[in-house]
Structures are given as C-alpha cells and as structure tokens.
C-alpha cells in the first residue's frame, strides 16, 4: 500500500517518535501511520488532545488472508488541514486478537471498538465491554465479518445466558422500540427523578442488516455495491453511494468526468433540501404543532417531484456508478429546476418563519437539550449538531470534494447548542443548498458523464468523507478482487447519538422527544450491521427479553 | 384464508406503522401519503400509536433478527381481522438483503414464524417498489380493505413448464 514517500506533515511532528513508518495514501489528503500496538494509546492521546484532531471512526479488518493477522484502523481527521490520519495497528494473534482500548483518551471511539469486538472478535483491552451490534440471540462464538464465515450464514439461536441487571434508578420510562415519535425501531430508556431526566440508555442496532458483509460477498461487484450503499438509508442514501464511489475512484485512481462531479453535488444538495424539510416537519409534529408538519411536508413534496424529474425516482436515485453518473442533466431541464427552487425557497421561508415564531414552539426549542461546545468536541459530533454548538465543521469546506471547491456558500454556526439553534442551522442550510444548486447549474461544464474504462487493483486503500444532511459520513475502503475487500461505513448519527446523554440530562421529561429528534437521528444508517446494549456511565444495564416484550406491546 | 372485511373497516382505516428494519425510504413515503399532497386522511386513514388500536399494519423492511420478537408481539397485539400491508421490496421478499445473516427476509417467511407462534394473519397485500410510491401505497390499502379489486392474479409455474 506504500504509494508516496513524502515527509511527515508539520502538524504530526509531536508524535513522530511513536510512529514506526508512515505512508501517504493520497498525497495531501490521507496519511497512514503504522504504529506498534503498545504505542497506540499514546498516539491516540497525542492526536486527540495535543494535535486537536477529531476522531472519525475505527474499523477492524480481518487481514489473515493477506499477511496472517488482524488489523485495526483508527481514522482521525485534522479539519484545518483537510487531512485524514489513519492509525494502523497490526495484531499478530490469530486466535485471540486484542488491541489496547483508546476510549479513555478518545471517548468518541466507544462504539466502534465494541463493534469490531462483536463482528470480528478483536478484544479492546482495558475497558468495559458488552454486546453492541449483534442480536441478543446471536451465538457468542460466531463473528460474521471474519473471512472464514460464509456471508449468508444464519447461526441457530443461542440460549440467553445474560444475567438481568437492574439499574440504580427506580423509574425508567421506555421509549420504543415502536413509539409514535420514532419512525424506526429503536429503544431508549429514560431514567427520571420526578420530571427530570437523570440518565438515558440507548439500545439500537435493530436495523442491522449485514451490509458490510454483503458487499464482500460474491453477489456483488464494484458497480452493484453503489446500489447497496444507496439502500443503507432511505433519506440520505445518495450520500452513502457517493461516498462509496468516491472511495473506489480514489483507491483505484479512476478518472471521473467533471460534469459527473457537478451532477453528484447537485443531487446531494437536492437530498439535503428534502431531508431538512422533512426534519422541520417532524420536529413540529413532535412539539404537537401538526399544522407545521403539514406545511413543511407540502413544501417538501416539490423537492421530491424535482428529484423524480432529475433522476427518475423519488428516493434511492440509482444514479451513481463507479466512474460517473448514469443520467445527464440536460440544459432543457434547467428552467424547471430554477422554478421549483424558487417555490421551495419561498415556501420554506414562510413555513420556517411561521414555525419558529409560534410562541409555544419557540419556548420548547429555546434553551432545551443544550450541548456545550466542550462536550461536542470531546464526542467528535458532526453536522448541524456540531455547528449549533459552536464547532465550525463542515466536510464540504474542510475536505473539499466533488464540485464544492467551485462554489461559495456560508456555513451557519450558532453557539447556544440548544434545540432552537439546531433548528436554525438546518433552516439556513436549506437556503444555502438552494444557492449552491443555482451556482452548480450556472457553472456546469459540458462533456461526458460516465467513464466506463477502469480497472481496479486489489489492495488499494481510500478514506472519503461526505457531508450528509445529518453530518459527516465517512467510508473506508480496501479494494479486493472484483469487489471490495473491506468496506466500513460510519454514518453521521453514529457519531451523534452518544451526545444525547449530555443533552438529555437534567431536562424535563416532556422535552425528551424533541431533544432526541433534534440530532435528526437516522437509525438505519447507524445500524447497518447488527444489535445493542448501551452503557450508563459506570453501570452497564442490559435489556432483558421480558422487558422488551412489555415495551413492544406499547 | 378468505375473510370478508367488516363493512365498518372500509370507512375509516386506522393504520399502525411497523418498521421491521427498513431503510426509511418506504417509511417516509408512508408519511408522505398522510401529508397534504397525497392526503390519505381524506379516506379516513389515520396513523395510530398502538397496534391495539389499528385495523391495518403497514409493514416495511426485511424483518431483522433483532426486531423479530418485537414484530411478533406487535402483530399479536392487533385485533382481528389482522390485515397487513407489506410495503416495499424488502417486506415483499427480503429485497437486496434476502440472504444476509441478520435478516429473516420478507413477509412470507415472517408469516410462517407467526403461524408457529399462533398469530393468524387474515389478509395481506403486497406493495412492491423500492421504495413503494405513495400512489401504490394508497392503492394497496384500498385493495386490502376491499374498496378496489385486485388487478393481478397469482400463477405459479414450475421451471421447464410452458
């Protein structure tokens, strides 16, 4: 994988002595640091605390067919430099692989460590562990992402042996897994003292469908995975498919026509429009203001019709292929696009002003669900949640991709960190998106939209990030023969859910639904893989089957 | 099994949205059906919060291993006749996930598991599409409660047969 031997960037000098070797995977964009296992925690601390990098995700990889062991890739991002830093740790053990846990230094790594423990059996040492992703009845010894487990293997049910632990708080209010405020099966348990929420436990990963394993299976090849990636999420699917094709193109050095990059960026913004309007409506609905929901969705319908006009489908556009897009946006379509955008801008302005000015709505948004800047930075939150807490993070600006380097736009940043600022960030982004689409249409270069002549060597590596409506979506890809060898998806909600605990603590119970919704959770993205129990600080409480039974009866 | 839909059901259908691990695309189309443009509320269709109040379950998703026990419980809580509208390619057949390790794969397989658990489904209508279009969802609902006639019929042919 050694592709360039350039000097280490200035920013990484403080940890130079701890690095065994470094290689530029993509000059100026991605650097991989080969680190000894015993130095991992020091390197993570240096990157996170001294250098000020954000943590993106980590991925375990079964590299036994390549060199005989496992590996863990921790991905950090230095926003100011637009640089992805991959910390690569080799694990020589074949039977009981382990790595030191970095959770104490980097709290944001909590989930992804549990994830590689579940799926690959790599043990993160020095922390509390429990099952996160796999279903309750999954046998402990089967690790689905290992290369020797067949992709369609459905093991028989394991007898449940987990002891039922009882939390220290007497009153738990269950929210989910089927709850009118959540449109996806997820389970929150809010612990209350009187009306005040004192702690929260999340148990998700109900929607784990084994996508990463499927992509490695013989059913798929490079082009087919784009359609799989789109079905990770029905709201921001195009983001995933874009991030995936960009990863393949970067890893395999595939030339992409410029016009295709413009079309992709344009569709990403159309998707952001519909997603933010959707959120605005749902937020109004959760506050009991159904008129707001109806109006927001009335305006949103126009963006759905626009998406159908451009791609042929209302959702899951099916536009991306490795090397470009399948359909051109012809000049005759431009006047209609502009007309729809104008209607959407007008409608949004009216609806958003109306929703935010209703005193009851405003009161419930203002000052509730506060996420402080220090908490936001410690948890490496992304997207509108980060921007509402005063962190100026936007992948479109920090790590320019596609056509975003050619357009100018503002990144709205608020410092309050409450539900109102998250709402306002999203509303402002709708208008910014409309401006971006107009600029893209104006500057779109002529030419081809698809390059079909490409050949991808195995063993290449790429990390890409795309700004989804909910925040930064990171993909890691290692190429294999004819299909990805390993593909890791980190959806934005994955990074944002841990921020719910500081947001919900000390709140009124009545404000919990809007606070949960204010991160715009998208569980199908988060859960791509399997099922969970989540920690409550020192205690770890497991959901027992009888509890779940009660809950699902609503 | 053939079940006559009670007349009262044709008037005002209360639906319960049961997401069994879908990607959200069908789910937002269901909400879209209730929003002003499609406005299914003009037919009396109303989204309810509990399966106990529901006439029809709108089932989306390929039924993941984790949701399975909860889905069985939710459907058991529905009063009879139990009507199910299986929406989207995933609910119809498992879709793109049909042979993945953590997925049961489509309503027909769920139906078998339900029968083993003593939960009878009286009628089911499949709405294909990825995602199903809002118009198709309204049409499927109308067929399910007997307002419209089905325009397709089922025919099974063995391989090699003409």
XYZ file of C-alpha atoms in Angstrom, chain B:
162
model
C -57.810 -17.774 4.001
C -60.645 -15.613 2.721
C -62.003 -13.143 5.173
C -64.739 -10.693 4.449
C -63.749 -7.260 5.560
C -66.289 -5.883 8.001
C -68.176 -3.010 6.427
C -67.102 -0.589 9.091
C -63.481 -1.141 8.151
C -63.998 0.318 4.718
C -64.876 3.702 6.100
C -62.081 4.807 8.342
C -58.928 2.758 8.432
C -56.547 3.168 11.312
C -53.047 2.133 10.469
C -50.060 1.218 12.603
C -46.631 1.775 11.131
C -44.424 -1.249 11.807
C -40.839 -0.730 10.693
C -39.068 -4.072 10.832
C -35.629 -2.862 9.826
C -36.290 -0.890 6.689
C -34.027 1.805 5.280
C -36.569 4.625 5.890
C -37.423 5.230 2.250
C -40.772 3.400 2.439
C -41.366 4.945 5.843
C -41.050 8.491 4.596
C -43.309 7.593 1.696
C -45.882 6.398 4.234
C -45.654 9.761 5.977
C -45.860 11.371 2.572
C -49.159 9.571 1.991
C -50.507 11.318 5.093
C -49.080 14.708 4.147
C -51.130 17.279 2.214
C -50.130 16.330 -1.344
C -51.422 12.739 -1.207
C -53.656 13.324 1.808
C -54.847 9.827 2.643
C -56.711 11.318 5.579
C -59.482 12.206 3.171
C -60.248 8.449 3.157
C -60.242 8.380 6.930
C -56.786 6.823 7.116
C -55.169 7.713 10.394
C -51.812 6.764 11.882
C -52.209 5.397 15.398
C -49.618 4.890 18.104
C -50.512 1.400 19.273
C -51.144 -1.840 17.405
C -54.114 -2.399 19.715
C -55.957 0.460 18.012
C -55.007 -0.498 14.483
C -57.002 -2.071 11.677
C -54.048 -2.418 9.332
C -50.325 -2.860 9.989
C -48.099 -1.110 7.461
C -45.097 -3.394 7.473
C -41.850 -2.136 5.949
C -38.412 -3.715 5.960
C -36.891 -7.168 5.638
C -37.503 -8.175 9.306
C -34.150 -8.260 11.030
C -33.244 -10.855 13.597
C -33.367 -8.293 16.389
C -36.819 -6.926 15.566
C -38.407 -10.347 15.010
C -39.665 -10.994 18.581
C -40.937 -7.432 18.822
C -42.712 -7.652 15.475
C -44.412 -10.893 16.526
C -45.573 -9.226 19.743
C -46.818 -6.135 17.967
C -48.817 -8.160 15.446
C -50.215 -10.367 18.193
C -51.500 -7.251 19.928
C -53.590 -6.303 16.891
C -57.297 -7.142 16.995
C -58.691 -9.460 14.325
C -59.201 -9.388 11.414
C -55.473 -8.786 11.189
C -54.726 -7.029 7.949
C -51.171 -6.448 6.817
C -49.909 -4.256 4.021
C -46.352 -5.361 3.190
C -44.749 -2.286 1.655
C -41.599 -2.238 -0.445
C -39.333 -4.839 -1.990
C -37.831 -5.741 1.399
C -41.152 -6.538 3.051
C -42.309 -8.432 -0.032
C -39.318 -10.721 -0.421
C -36.374 -9.541 1.630
C -35.175 -7.407 -1.275
C -31.479 -6.793 -1.618
C -30.900 -8.302 1.844
C -32.745 -11.570 1.264
C -29.793 -13.822 2.199
C -27.943 -11.654 4.693
C -27.005 -13.118 8.064
C -29.079 -10.873 10.304
C -32.257 -10.772 8.253
C -35.270 -13.108 8.204
C -36.171 -11.985 4.702
C -39.628 -10.851 3.712
C -43.187 -11.258 4.915
C -43.813 -14.812 3.627
C -41.107 -16.120 5.961
C -42.396 -13.970 8.812
C -45.879 -15.379 8.195
C -44.604 -18.893 8.787
C -42.968 -17.853 12.052
C -46.171 -16.072 13.069
C -48.216 -19.191 12.405
C -45.836 -21.233 14.543
C -46.463 -18.706 17.318
C -50.213 -18.869 16.892
C -50.655 -15.447 15.322
C -53.028 -15.621 12.368
C -52.812 -13.032 9.612
C -56.174 -12.764 7.902
C -55.210 -10.930 4.779
C -52.060 -9.487 3.293
C -51.473 -7.322 0.251
C -48.000 -6.810 -1.153
C -46.948 -3.415 -2.493
C -43.702 -3.775 -4.431
C -41.295 -0.970 -5.237
C -38.023 0.337 -3.895
C -39.310 2.463 -2.343
C -43.027 1.921 -2.972
C -44.619 5.016 -4.466
C -47.204 6.879 -2.374
C -49.865 6.205 -5.015
C -49.104 2.492 -4.828
C -49.432 2.531 -1.038
C -52.886 4.165 -1.228
C -53.923 1.694 -3.939
C -52.664 -1.253 -1.921
C -54.585 -0.057 1.113
C -57.768 0.246 -0.923
C -57.319 -3.293 -2.278
C -56.612 -4.590 1.202
C -59.815 -3.315 2.748
C -61.870 -4.299 -0.278
C -62.600 -0.901 -1.790
C -60.926 -1.858 -5.061
C -60.460 -5.117 -6.889
C -57.037 -6.623 -7.380
C -55.928 -6.418 -10.988
C -53.233 -9.077 -10.870
C -53.545 -12.736 -10.089
C -51.116 -15.305 -8.825
C -49.847 -18.031 -11.106
C -47.074 -20.458 -10.225
C -45.161 -22.260 -12.947
C -42.535 -24.896 -12.481
C -39.244 -24.446 -14.319
C -39.328 -26.032 -17.765
C -43.121 -25.912 -17.947
C -44.656 -23.955 -20.822
